[in-house]
Amino acid sequence: MTALQRIVEALLFLSPEPVSTAELAEACESTEAEIDRAIDALEPTLDGRGVVLRQVAGGWTLAAHPDAEAAARRLLAKPRTPPLTQAQAETLAIVAYLQPVSRPEIARIRGVSSESAVQTLTERGLIEESGRSRFGAVIHRTTPLFERLFGLAGLDALPDPARFDPSPEDERELRERLLKAGEQRAE
Amino acid sequence: MTALQRIVEALLFLSPEPVSTAELAEACESTEAEIDRAIDALEPTLDGRGVVLRQVAGGWTLAAHPDAEAAARRLLAKPRTPPLTQAQAETLAIVAYLQPVSRPEIARIRGVSSESAVQTLTERGLIEESGRSRFGAVIHRTTPLFERLFGLAGLDALPDPARFDPSPEDERELRERLLKAGEQRAE
Amino acid sequence: MRAAELDLDLDVFAGPFDLLMTVVLREEIALAEVELGEIVLAYLEHVEEQGDLDLEAATEFLVLIASLLELKSRLLLPAPEEERLELAPQEAAEELLARMLEYRRYRGAAEHLHRLFVDGRRYLYRSAPLPPELRRVALDAAKPSYQPDRLASAIGDLLRVPPAPDTTHIRPTVSLERRLTVLRELLSRRARLDFDEAFGTEDRLTQAVTLFALLEMHKRGEATWNQKQTFGPIEITTPTTSSASRPVSSGSGASGGDSADSR
């Protein structure tokens, strides 16, 4: 297996979404023709393995072999619900109340980068990416699983935070107030 | 590749977290001994590929080959995680070896309040609060993410800390220099 | 020797032990020549500049450096011939050594973790949601497990802004120069002072720095003090008021200042 094939395989493995030939070429600093050849060579080496190469609308992607479905269901098709850490609860609350919300916004409100909380919440299926903002930042929203795990009939059923509000007299919009408080915390 | 090897590979591909041998055995409806053999057989087939098998955080997981790191960071727009400062590394070492450990104990050993290091490590998901000590101080422990990111099969994979003690010669020198105070006073 | 002359790059030290070990291990410097007070202040200022200082941290540091100070004070103060109740210098050194060695162990462990980290971050893991069919099953199996109020209270936490930290109590009190001036002024007006009477109402940091200042004055022959028993009152005198040959005595209380008073 050539170095390029190895890197292409690694990129397809890591990417949660299909990757186009052009994107692969850019990431690998090679040409699309070289990527095409690498993929052609990669495909037969996956034959009979647990992971299969698929070409879908957006490009190339790896998927688990269908033979593993029953075992995957036994292992993974149950929600994991360990207690939320404070960082996770805050991040989830920001996404729930402000959605859609971008990752930089979450960081500004919390006053600290929240990468690991976002990643864990995504892996547990409580939040998901829902495209990109005008400025190219990933934006997030909650999932149906989130509503189910919190016993919410819908997002309208989120409790009013007024009961926990330290300055209820402030009448600005919640997003604006959270961003302002975050900036003051970060100072 | 046997059907079991294929399914194990597929499960490791799908699972967002390391999977223990016992969990794999349950999902595959096989014995742990069979899983062990399947893993042993799987490992060499990944040789030279873009994906590697790692034993971390009490289980097995797949990771992208380090050769693909630069291209992957370009593709996923994922910046390199910032390095640990010395204060953070020391704090993490104390938590890793002495957990569960309270903040005053960390401060006692480091000789300086370690608030901001504790906070940053918590933010990065490497340590977490695990309740309170008898005296009401918050106590901390490391997370599975710590073991995963540091490539540790488990906490017992940490080397004996006595290994880091200074050599008898260094210790003697330190003692002698401290004792010079006593000798000089005779003058 | 002042802290500046030691040429210490305070940025490279992760904590006081790190700093102290370096100072103690510097070949060319005898402990007696090092201005510990200078180092304390330089260190505290440095920590404060980094925005990391709270009073607790300052106290921690002082408690720590006290062990080293104890050693050093034995250089500066004449040794009493008779029995001493406190730790022998050797014991004090052993105690400090034990703490330094404990710290050294975790500093070594930290280096090891750092290497693991550098190696580990080259491996990237897949972080992808489950495929849709598995997600559907997970959704069907999901039961309410979390309290919605947890989210509302997290929003409350995020709306809360901590009060600006009050640092007025830190800086003005820890100037060694200032404590020296205060002591000199008091001693120019009165030949003897009771430490508790003069400084008992000050905060701990000020008291500690005042003690450093006293050590400094003793070294320069400007003042001395007398403490008859452990934790007893500390009486500060200027050399002119005490019998010059025995500036300090912990055992024989009738000499020095007391006898001068009774004359």
PDB file of N, CA and C in Angstrom, chain B residues 13-14 52 54 61-64 66 69 72-73 80-82 84 86 89-90 93 97-98 108-113 124 148-150 159 162 164-166 170-171 173-175 177-179 181 184-185, chain C residues 14 16-18 24-27 29-31 52 54 57 71 74-75 79 89-90 93-94 96-97 99 101-110 112-114 116-117 120-126 131:
ATOM      1  N   PHE B  13     -14.781   0.069  14.322  1.00  0.00           N
ATOM      2  CA  PHE B  13     -14.958   1.204  13.419  1.00  0.00           C
ATOM      3  C   PHE B  13     -16.150   2.065  13.871  1.00  0.00           C
ATOM      4  N   LEU B  14     -17.237   1.412  14.250  1.00  0.00           N
ATOM      5  CA  LEU B  14     -18.464   2.143  14.588  1.00  0.00           C
ATOM      6  C   LEU B  14     -18.422   2.800  15.966  1.00  0.00           C
ATOM      7  N   VAL B  52      -4.771   2.040  12.490  1.00  0.00           N
ATOM      8  CA  VAL B  52      -4.041   1.174  13.422  1.00  0.00           C
ATOM      9  C   VAL B  52      -4.949   0.768  14.579  1.00  0.00           C
ATOM     10  N   ARG B  54      -5.384   0.102  18.528  1.00  0.00           N
ATOM     11  CA  ARG B  54      -4.748   0.529  19.777  1.00  0.00           C
ATOM     12  C   ARG B  54      -5.518   0.001  20.974  1.00  0.00           C
ATOM     13  N   THR B  61      -9.533   0.069  20.201  1.00  0.00           N
ATOM     14  CA  THR B  61     -10.085   1.104  19.338  1.00  0.00           C
ATOM     15  C   THR B  61      -9.225   1.231  18.087  1.00  0.00           C
ATOM     16  N   LEU B  62      -9.804   1.782  17.045  1.00  0.00           N
ATOM     17  CA  LEU B  62      -9.040   2.061  15.829  1.00  0.00           C
ATOM     18  C   LEU B  62      -8.681   3.540  15.807  1.00  0.00           C
ATOM     19  N   ALA B  63      -7.527   3.839  15.261  1.00  0.00           N
ATOM     20  CA  ALA B  63      -7.118   5.244  15.116  1.00  0.00           C
ATOM     21  C   ALA B  63      -6.484   5.405  13.747  1.00  0.00           C
ATOM     22  N   ALA B  64      -6.467   6.651  13.274  1.00  0.00           N
ATOM     23  CA  ALA B  64      -5.798   6.911  12.000  1.00  0.00           C
ATOM     24  C   ALA B  64      -4.288   6.803  12.206  1.00  0.00           C
ATOM     25  N   PRO B  66      -0.515   7.781  12.324  1.00  0.00           N
ATOM     26  CA  PRO B  66       0.077   9.114  12.536  1.00  0.00           C
ATOM     27  C   PRO B  66       0.559   9.780  11.240  1.00  0.00           C
ATOM     28  N   GLU B  69      -1.690  12.426   9.967  1.00  0.00           N
ATOM     29  CA  GLU B  69      -2.113  13.501  10.871  1.00  0.00           C
ATOM     30  C   GLU B  69      -2.241  14.862  10.171  1.00  0.00           C
ATOM     31  N   ALA B  72      -5.104  14.982   7.770  1.00  0.00           N
ATOM     32  CA  ALA B  72      -6.382  14.906   8.480  1.00  0.00           C
ATOM     33  C   ALA B  72      -6.731  16.246   9.113  1.00  0.00           C
ATOM     34  N   ARG B  73      -5.717  16.922   9.669  1.00  0.00           N
ATOM     35  CA  ARG B  73      -6.008  18.215  10.292  1.00  0.00           C
ATOM     36  C   ARG B  73      -6.425  19.234   9.237  1.00  0.00           C
ATOM     37  N   ARG B  80      -4.185  21.465  15.908  1.00  0.00           N
ATOM     38  CA  ARG B  80      -3.451  20.622  16.834  1.00  0.00           C
ATOM     39  C   ARG B  80      -3.822  21.004  18.260  1.00  0.00           C
ATOM     40  N   THR B  81      -4.040  20.008  19.113  1.00  0.00           N
ATOM     41  CA  THR B  81      -4.349  20.357  20.494  1.00  0.00           C
ATOM     42  C   THR B  81      -3.129  21.059  21.090  1.00  0.00           C
ATOM     43  N   PRO B  82      -3.354  22.151  21.817  1.00  0.00           N
ATOM     44  CA  PRO B  82      -2.207  22.868  22.370  1.00  0.00           C
ATOM     45  C   PRO B  82      -1.450  21.972  23.344  1.00  0.00           C
ATOM     46  N   LEU B  84       0.586  20.743  26.719  1.00  0.00           N
ATOM     47  CA  LEU B  84       0.325  20.984  28.133  1.00  0.00           C
ATOM     48  C   LEU B  84       1.404  21.907  28.675  1.00  0.00           C
ATOM     49  N   GLN B  86       3.775  23.192  31.850  1.00  0.00           N
ATOM     50  CA  GLN B  86       4.369  22.367  32.903  1.00  0.00           C
ATOM     51  C   GLN B  86       3.443  22.280  34.112  1.00  0.00           C
ATOM     52  N   ALA B  89       0.860  19.719  33.268  1.00  0.00           N
ATOM     53  CA  ALA B  89       1.406  18.356  33.262  1.00  0.00           C
ATOM     54  C   ALA B  89       1.656  17.866  34.687  1.00  0.00           C
ATOM     55  N   GLU B  90       2.182  18.742  35.557  1.00  0.00           N
ATOM     56  CA  GLU B  90       2.423  18.338  36.947  1.00  0.00           C
ATOM     57  C   GLU B  90       1.119  18.023  37.660  1.00  0.00           C
ATOM     58  N   ALA B  93      -0.201  14.774  36.446  1.00  0.00           N
ATOM     59  CA  ALA B  93       0.562  13.644  36.979  1.00  0.00           C
ATOM     60  C   ALA B  93       0.124  13.338  38.411  1.00  0.00           C
ATOM     61  N   TYR B  97      -1.691   9.770  39.449  1.00  0.00           N
ATOM     62  CA  TYR B  97      -1.093   8.810  40.385  1.00  0.00           C
ATOM     63  C   TYR B  97      -1.818   8.724  41.720  1.00  0.00           C
ATOM     64  N   LEU B  98      -2.375   9.826  42.186  1.00  0.00           N
ATOM     65  CA  LEU B  98      -2.919   9.827  43.546  1.00  0.00           C
ATOM     66  C   LEU B  98      -4.441   9.810  43.579  1.00  0.00           C
ATOM     67  N   ARG B 108      -0.425  21.290  47.847  1.00  0.00           N
ATOM     68  CA  ARG B 108       0.632  20.974  48.816  1.00  0.00           C
ATOM     69  C   ARG B 108       1.858  20.404  48.094  1.00  0.00           C
ATOM     70  N   ILE B 109       1.606  19.476  47.175  1.00  0.00           N
ATOM     71  CA  ILE B 109       2.732  18.841  46.498  1.00  0.00           C
ATOM     72  C   ILE B 109       3.427  19.818  45.544  1.00  0.00           C
ATOM     73  N   ARG B 110       2.627  20.591  44.819  1.00  0.00           N
ATOM     74  CA  ARG B 110       3.246  21.524  43.866  1.00  0.00           C
ATOM     75  C   ARG B 110       3.790  22.756  44.572  1.00  0.00           C
ATOM     76  N   GLY B 111       3.293  23.007  45.792  1.00  0.00           N
ATOM     77  CA  GLY B 111       3.769  24.162  46.526  1.00  0.00           C
ATOM     78  C   GLY B 111       3.142  25.450  46.034  1.00  0.00           C
ATOM     79  N   VAL B 112       2.147  25.338  45.195  1.00  0.00           N
ATOM     80  CA  VAL B 112       1.501  26.541  44.674  1.00  0.00           C
ATOM     81  C   VAL B 112       0.068  26.177  44.307  1.00  0.00           C
ATOM     82  N   SER B 113      -0.812  27.137  44.515  1.00  0.00           N
ATOM     83  CA  SER B 113      -2.215  26.911  44.179  1.00  0.00           C
ATOM     84  C   SER B 113      -2.327  26.511  42.707  1.00  0.00           C
ATOM     85  N   ARG B 124     -10.531  20.521  29.272  1.00  0.00           N
ATOM     86  CA  ARG B 124     -10.054  19.691  28.171  1.00  0.00           C
ATOM     87  C   ARG B 124     -10.525  18.257  28.326  1.00  0.00           C
ATOM     88  N   ARG B 148      -7.241   7.594  26.719  1.00  0.00           N
ATOM     89  CA  ARG B 148      -7.258   7.458  25.268  1.00  0.00           C
ATOM     90  C   ARG B 148      -6.224   8.384  24.628  1.00  0.00           C
ATOM     91  N   LEU B 149      -6.222   9.652  25.050  1.00  0.00           N
ATOM     92  CA  LEU B 149      -5.326  10.615  24.408  1.00  0.00           C
ATOM     93  C   LEU B 149      -3.861  10.360  24.743  1.00  0.00           C
ATOM     94  N   PHE B 150      -3.611   9.743  25.909  1.00  0.00           N
ATOM     95  CA  PHE B 150      -2.232   9.483  26.297  1.00  0.00           C
ATOM     96  C   PHE B 150      -1.817   8.065  25.938  1.00  0.00           C
ATOM     97  N   PRO B 159       3.783   3.974  34.553  1.00  0.00           N
ATOM     98  CA  PRO B 159       4.950   3.372  35.223  1.00  0.00           C
ATOM     99  C   PRO B 159       4.978   3.710  36.712  1.00  0.00           C
ATOM    100  N   ALA B 162       8.100   5.727  41.395  1.00  0.00           N
ATOM    101  CA  ALA B 162       9.430   5.722  42.025  1.00  0.00           C
ATOM    102  C   ALA B 162      10.514   5.830  40.955  1.00  0.00           C
ATOM    103  N   PHE B 164      10.683   7.920  38.771  1.00  0.00           N
ATOM    104  CA  PHE B 164      11.007   9.322  38.487  1.00  0.00           C
ATOM    105  C   PHE B 164      11.750   9.986  39.635  1.00  0.00           C
ATOM    106  N   ASP B 165      11.960   9.238  40.730  1.00  0.00           N
ATOM    107  CA  ASP B 165      12.700   9.821  41.843  1.00  0.00           C
ATOM    108  C   ASP B 165      14.132  10.097  41.397  1.00  0.00           C
ATOM    109  N   PRO B 166      14.736  11.124  41.957  1.00  0.00           N
ATOM    110  CA  PRO B 166      16.110  11.419  41.558  1.00  0.00           C
ATOM    111  C   PRO B 166      17.046  10.277  41.962  1.00  0.00           C
ATOM    112  N   ASP B 170      21.926  12.341  43.026  1.00  0.00           N
ATOM    113  CA  ASP B 170      21.247  13.635  42.993  1.00  0.00           C
ATOM    114  C   ASP B 170      20.651  13.962  44.350  1.00  0.00           C
ATOM    115  N   GLU B 171      20.077  12.914  44.959  1.00  0.00           N
ATOM    116  CA  GLU B 171      19.456  13.135  46.261  1.00  0.00           C
ATOM    117  C   GLU B 171      20.519  13.553  47.272  1.00  0.00           C
ATOM    118  N   GLU B 173      23.288  15.041  46.687  1.00  0.00           N
ATOM    119  CA  GLU B 173      23.757  16.396  46.432  1.00  0.00           C
ATOM    120  C   GLU B 173      22.786  17.433  46.996  1.00  0.00           C
ATOM    121  N   LEU B 174      21.494  17.173  46.769  1.00  0.00           N
ATOM    122  CA  LEU B 174      20.478  18.085  47.267  1.00  0.00           C
ATOM    123  C   LEU B 174      20.558  18.168  48.790  1.00  0.00           C
ATOM    124  N   ARG B 175      20.708  17.002  49.413  1.00  0.00           N
ATOM    125  CA  ARG B 175      20.785  16.972  50.877  1.00  0.00           C
ATOM    126  C   ARG B 175      22.017  17.746  51.358  1.00  0.00           C
ATOM    127  N   ARG B 177      23.667  20.123  49.929  1.00  0.00           N
ATOM    128  CA  ARG B 177      23.580  21.568  49.740  1.00  0.00           C
ATOM    129  C   ARG B 177      22.642  22.192  50.761  1.00  0.00           C
ATOM    130  N   LEU B 178      21.586  21.450  51.098  1.00  0.00           N
ATOM    131  CA  LEU B 178      20.692  21.963  52.130  1.00  0.00           C
ATOM    132  C   LEU B 178      21.404  22.009  53.482  1.00  0.00           C
ATOM    133  N   LEU B 179      22.225  21.011  53.721  1.00  0.00           N
ATOM    134  CA  LEU B 179      22.884  20.918  55.025  1.00  0.00           C
ATOM    135  C   LEU B 179      24.024  21.903  55.175  1.00  0.00           C
ATOM    136  N   ALA B 181      23.922  24.844  55.082  1.00  0.00           N
ATOM    137  CA  ALA B 181      23.428  25.875  55.987  1.00  0.00           C
ATOM    138  C   ALA B 181      23.888  25.576  57.408  1.00  0.00           C
ATOM    139  N   GLN B 184      27.769  26.009  57.908  1.00  0.00           N
ATOM    140  CA  GLN B 184      28.265  27.380  57.860  1.00  0.00           C
ATOM    141  C   GLN B 184      28.000  28.126  59.165  1.00  0.00           C
ATOM    142  N   ARG B 185      26.996  27.655  59.866  1.00  0.00           N
ATOM    143  CA  ARG B 185      26.634  28.416  61.042  1.00  0.00           C
ATOM    144  C   ARG B 185      27.694  28.276  62.127  1.00  0.00           C
TER     145      ARG B 185
ATOM    146  N   ALA C  14       7.806  26.189  37.253  1.00  0.00           N
ATOM    147  CA  ALA C  14       6.398  25.838  37.357  1.00  0.00           C
ATOM    148  C   ALA C  14       5.880  26.064  38.765  1.00  0.00           C
ATOM    149  N   PRO C  16       7.226  26.979  43.234  1.00  0.00           N
ATOM    150  CA  PRO C  16       8.301  27.359  44.150  1.00  0.00           C
ATOM    151  C   PRO C  16       9.344  26.263  44.356  1.00  0.00           C
ATOM    152  N   PHE C  17       8.928  24.990  44.359  1.00  0.00           N
ATOM    153  CA  PHE C  17       9.916  23.927  44.552  1.00  0.00           C
ATOM    154  C   PHE C  17      10.930  23.924  43.423  1.00  0.00           C
ATOM    155  N   ASP C  18      10.389  24.085  42.236  1.00  0.00           N
ATOM    156  CA  ASP C  18      11.226  24.157  41.054  1.00  0.00           C
ATOM    157  C   ASP C  18      12.276  25.247  41.239  1.00  0.00           C
ATOM    158  N   VAL C  24      18.983  26.261  45.264  1.00  0.00           N
ATOM    159  CA  VAL C  24      19.815  25.484  46.179  1.00  0.00           C
ATOM    160  C   VAL C  24      20.921  24.750  45.430  1.00  0.00           C
ATOM    161  N   LEU C  25      20.611  24.316  44.212  1.00  0.00           N
ATOM    162  CA  LEU C  25      21.590  23.501  43.490  1.00  0.00           C
ATOM    163  C   LEU C  25      22.602  24.323  42.686  1.00  0.00           C
ATOM    164  N   ARG C  26      22.372  25.642  42.617  1.00  0.00           N
ATOM    165  CA  ARG C  26      23.352  26.451  41.882  1.00  0.00           C
ATOM    166  C   ARG C  26      24.697  26.364  42.581  1.00  0.00           C
ATOM    167  N   GLU C  27      25.645  25.841  41.881  1.00  0.00           N
ATOM    168  CA  GLU C  27      26.957  25.588  42.464  1.00  0.00           C
ATOM    169  C   GLU C  27      27.561  26.816  43.134  1.00  0.00           C
ATOM    170  N   ILE C  29      26.439  29.487  44.422  1.00  0.00           N
ATOM    171  CA  ILE C  29      25.766  30.313  45.414  1.00  0.00           C
ATOM    172  C   ILE C  29      25.635  29.594  46.747  1.00  0.00           C
ATOM    173  N   ALA C  30      26.079  30.222  47.772  1.00  0.00           N
ATOM    174  CA  ALA C  30      25.843  29.674  49.104  1.00  0.00           C
ATOM    175  C   ALA C  30      24.491  30.171  49.573  1.00  0.00           C
ATOM    176  N   LEU C  31      23.821  29.310  50.271  1.00  0.00           N
ATOM    177  CA  LEU C  31      22.475  29.633  50.712  1.00  0.00           C
ATOM    178  C   LEU C  31      22.436  30.945  51.500  1.00  0.00           C
ATOM    179  N   ASP C  52      -2.538  34.948  38.554  1.00  0.00           N
ATOM    180  CA  ASP C  52      -2.781  33.648  39.155  1.00  0.00           C
ATOM    181  C   ASP C  52      -2.818  33.704  40.674  1.00  0.00           C
ATOM    182  N   ASP C  54      -3.883  34.295  44.417  1.00  0.00           N
ATOM    183  CA  ASP C  54      -4.866  34.605  45.429  1.00  0.00           C
ATOM    184  C   ASP C  54      -4.118  34.541  46.750  1.00  0.00           C
ATOM    185  N   ALA C  57      -2.663  31.212  47.644  1.00  0.00           N
ATOM    186  CA  ALA C  57      -1.435  30.830  46.952  1.00  0.00           C
ATOM    187  C   ALA C  57      -0.237  31.483  47.624  1.00  0.00           C
ATOM    188  N   LEU C  71      16.233  27.210  57.869  1.00  0.00           N
ATOM    189  CA  LEU C  71      17.627  26.828  57.667  1.00  0.00           C
ATOM    190  C   LEU C  71      18.521  28.049  57.607  1.00  0.00           C
ATOM    191  N   ARG C  74      19.400  30.028  60.704  1.00  0.00           N
ATOM    192  CA  ARG C  74      20.437  29.457  61.559  1.00  0.00           C
ATOM    193  C   ARG C  74      21.828  29.940  61.145  1.00  0.00           C
ATOM    194  N   LEU C  75      21.921  30.387  59.912  1.00  0.00           N
ATOM    195  CA  LEU C  75      23.199  30.949  59.475  1.00  0.00           C
ATOM    196  C   LEU C  75      23.387  32.331  60.061  1.00  0.00           C
ATOM    197  N   ALA C  79      24.110  30.726  67.297  1.00  0.00           N
ATOM    198  CA  ALA C  79      23.507  29.520  67.850  1.00  0.00           C
ATOM    199  C   ALA C  79      23.608  29.542  69.364  1.00  0.00           C
ATOM    200  N   PRO C  89      18.949  21.559  62.791  1.00  0.00           N
ATOM    201  CA  PRO C  89      19.053  21.959  61.387  1.00  0.00           C
ATOM    202  C   PRO C  89      18.943  20.763  60.451  1.00  0.00           C
ATOM    203  N   GLN C  90      19.533  19.679  60.884  1.00  0.00           N
ATOM    204  CA  GLN C  90      19.502  18.510  60.025  1.00  0.00           C
ATOM    205  C   GLN C  90      18.071  18.033  59.785  1.00  0.00           C
ATOM    206  N   ALA C  93      16.337  20.341  57.451  1.00  0.00           N
ATOM    207  CA  ALA C  93      16.787  20.084  56.088  1.00  0.00           C
ATOM    208  C   ALA C  93      16.140  18.823  55.545  1.00  0.00           C
ATOM    209  N   GLU C  94      16.046  17.805  56.397  1.00  0.00           N
ATOM    210  CA  GLU C  94      15.447  16.546  55.937  1.00  0.00           C
ATOM    211  C   GLU C  94      13.984  16.742  55.562  1.00  0.00           C
ATOM    212  N   LEU C  96      12.523  19.532  54.532  1.00  0.00           N
ATOM    213  CA  LEU C  96      12.455  20.251  53.261  1.00  0.00           C
ATOM    214  C   LEU C  96      12.856  19.326  52.112  1.00  0.00           C
ATOM    215  N   LEU C  97      13.873  18.532  52.363  1.00  0.00           N
ATOM    216  CA  LEU C  97      14.336  17.603  51.336  1.00  0.00           C
ATOM    217  C   LEU C  97      13.216  16.644  50.948  1.00  0.00           C
ATOM    218  N   ARG C  99      10.051  17.104  51.050  1.00  0.00           N
ATOM    219  CA  ARG C  99       9.038  17.769  50.216  1.00  0.00           C
ATOM    220  C   ARG C  99       9.558  18.003  48.808  1.00  0.00           C
ATOM    221  N   LEU C 101      11.763  16.205  47.283  1.00  0.00           N
ATOM    222  CA  LEU C 101      11.848  14.921  46.580  1.00  0.00           C
ATOM    223  C   LEU C 101      10.475  14.471  46.111  1.00  0.00           C
ATOM    224  N   GLU C 102       9.454  14.724  46.954  1.00  0.00           N
ATOM    225  CA  GLU C 102       8.102  14.365  46.554  1.00  0.00           C
ATOM    226  C   GLU C 102       7.714  15.147  45.299  1.00  0.00           C
ATOM    227  N   TYR C 103       8.035  16.440  45.334  1.00  0.00           N
ATOM    228  CA  TYR C 103       7.733  17.255  44.167  1.00  0.00           C
ATOM    229  C   TYR C 103       8.492  16.756  42.933  1.00  0.00           C
ATOM    230  N   ARG C 104       9.784  16.424  43.138  1.00  0.00           N
ATOM    231  CA  ARG C 104      10.619  15.953  42.030  1.00  0.00           C
ATOM    232  C   ARG C 104       9.991  14.744  41.340  1.00  0.00           C
ATOM    233  N   ARG C 105       9.424  13.840  42.167  1.00  0.00           N
ATOM    234  CA  ARG C 105       8.801  12.631  41.629  1.00  0.00           C
ATOM    235  C   ARG C 105       7.697  12.999  40.638  1.00  0.00           C
ATOM    236  N   TYR C 106       6.831  13.948  41.037  1.00  0.00           N
ATOM    237  CA  TYR C 106       5.716  14.278  40.153  1.00  0.00           C
ATOM    238  C   TYR C 106       6.148  15.146  38.987  1.00  0.00           C
ATOM    239  N   ARG C 107       7.251  15.883  39.175  1.00  0.00           N
ATOM    240  CA  ARG C 107       7.768  16.617  38.030  1.00  0.00           C
ATOM    241  C   ARG C 107       8.279  15.628  36.993  1.00  0.00           C
ATOM    242  N   GLY C 108       8.936  14.561  37.475  1.00  0.00           N
ATOM    243  CA  GLY C 108       9.387  13.516  36.551  1.00  0.00           C
ATOM    244  C   GLY C 108       8.222  12.834  35.876  1.00  0.00           C
ATOM    245  N   ALA C 109       7.175  12.531  36.663  1.00  0.00           N
ATOM    246  CA  ALA C 109       5.990  11.891  36.096  1.00  0.00           C
ATOM    247  C   ALA C 109       5.357  12.808  35.055  1.00  0.00           C
ATOM    248  N   ALA C 110       5.398  14.129  35.322  1.00  0.00           N
ATOM    249  CA  ALA C 110       4.815  15.086  34.382  1.00  0.00           C
ATOM    250  C   ALA C 110       5.572  15.053  33.055  1.00  0.00           C
ATOM    251  N   HIS C 112       7.093  12.523  31.845  1.00  0.00           N
ATOM    252  CA  HIS C 112       6.695  11.277  31.186  1.00  0.00           C
ATOM    253  C   HIS C 112       5.336  11.451  30.500  1.00  0.00           C
ATOM    254  N   LEU C 113       4.372  12.040  31.229  1.00  0.00           N
ATOM    255  CA  LEU C 113       3.046  12.251  30.648  1.00  0.00           C
ATOM    256  C   LEU C 113       3.144  13.162  29.426  1.00  0.00           C
ATOM    257  N   HIS C 114       4.037  14.133  29.523  1.00  0.00           N
ATOM    258  CA  HIS C 114       4.183  15.046  28.402  1.00  0.00           C
ATOM    259  C   HIS C 114       4.626  14.291  27.143  1.00  0.00           C
ATOM    260  N   LEU C 116       4.072  11.095  26.551  1.00  0.00           N
ATOM    261  CA  LEU C 116       2.924  10.295  26.102  1.00  0.00           C
ATOM    262  C   LEU C 116       1.950  11.160  25.311  1.00  0.00           C
ATOM    263  N   PHE C 117       1.770  12.396  25.792  1.00  0.00           N
ATOM    264  CA  PHE C 117       0.824  13.307  25.148  1.00  0.00           C
ATOM    265  C   PHE C 117       1.286  13.647  23.734  1.00  0.00           C
ATOM    266  N   GLY C 120       0.796  10.635  21.752  1.00  0.00           N
ATOM    267  CA  GLY C 120      -0.617  10.263  21.615  1.00  0.00           C
ATOM    268  C   GLY C 120      -1.389  11.184  20.695  1.00  0.00           C
ATOM    269  N   ARG C 121      -0.997  12.450  20.644  1.00  0.00           N
ATOM    270  CA  ARG C 121      -1.838  13.343  19.840  1.00  0.00           C
ATOM    271  C   ARG C 121      -1.599  13.180  18.347  1.00  0.00           C
ATOM    272  N   ARG C 122      -0.653  12.332  17.983  1.00  0.00           N
ATOM    273  CA  ARG C 122      -0.481  12.043  16.556  1.00  0.00           C
ATOM    274  C   ARG C 122      -1.570  11.094  16.056  1.00  0.00           C
ATOM    275  N   TYR C 123      -2.196  10.385  16.995  1.00  0.00           N
ATOM    276  CA  TYR C 123      -3.258   9.453  16.613  1.00  0.00           C
ATOM    277  C   TYR C 123      -4.605  10.159  16.690  1.00  0.00           C
ATOM    278  N   LEU C 124      -5.308  10.172  15.580  1.00  0.00           N
ATOM    279  CA  LEU C 124      -6.624  10.795  15.587  1.00  0.00           C
ATOM    280  C   LEU C 124      -7.675   9.692  15.598  1.00  0.00           C
ATOM    281  N   TYR C 125      -8.709   9.930  16.408  1.00  0.00           N
ATOM    282  CA  TYR C 125      -9.778   8.939  16.510  1.00  0.00           C
ATOM    283  C   TYR C 125     -11.002   9.403  15.738  1.00  0.00           C
ATOM    284  N   ARG C 126     -11.786   8.435  15.356  1.00  0.00           N
ATOM    285  CA  ARG C 126     -12.982   8.747  14.601  1.00  0.00           C
ATOM    286  C   ARG C 126     -14.039   9.259  15.568  1.00  0.00           C
ATOM    287  N   PRO C 131     -24.523   5.297  12.465  1.00  0.00           N
ATOM    288  CA  PRO C 131     -25.309   5.313  11.232  1.00  0.00           C
ATOM    289  C   PRO C 131     -26.818   5.373  11.558  1.00  0.00           C
TER     290      PRO C 131
END
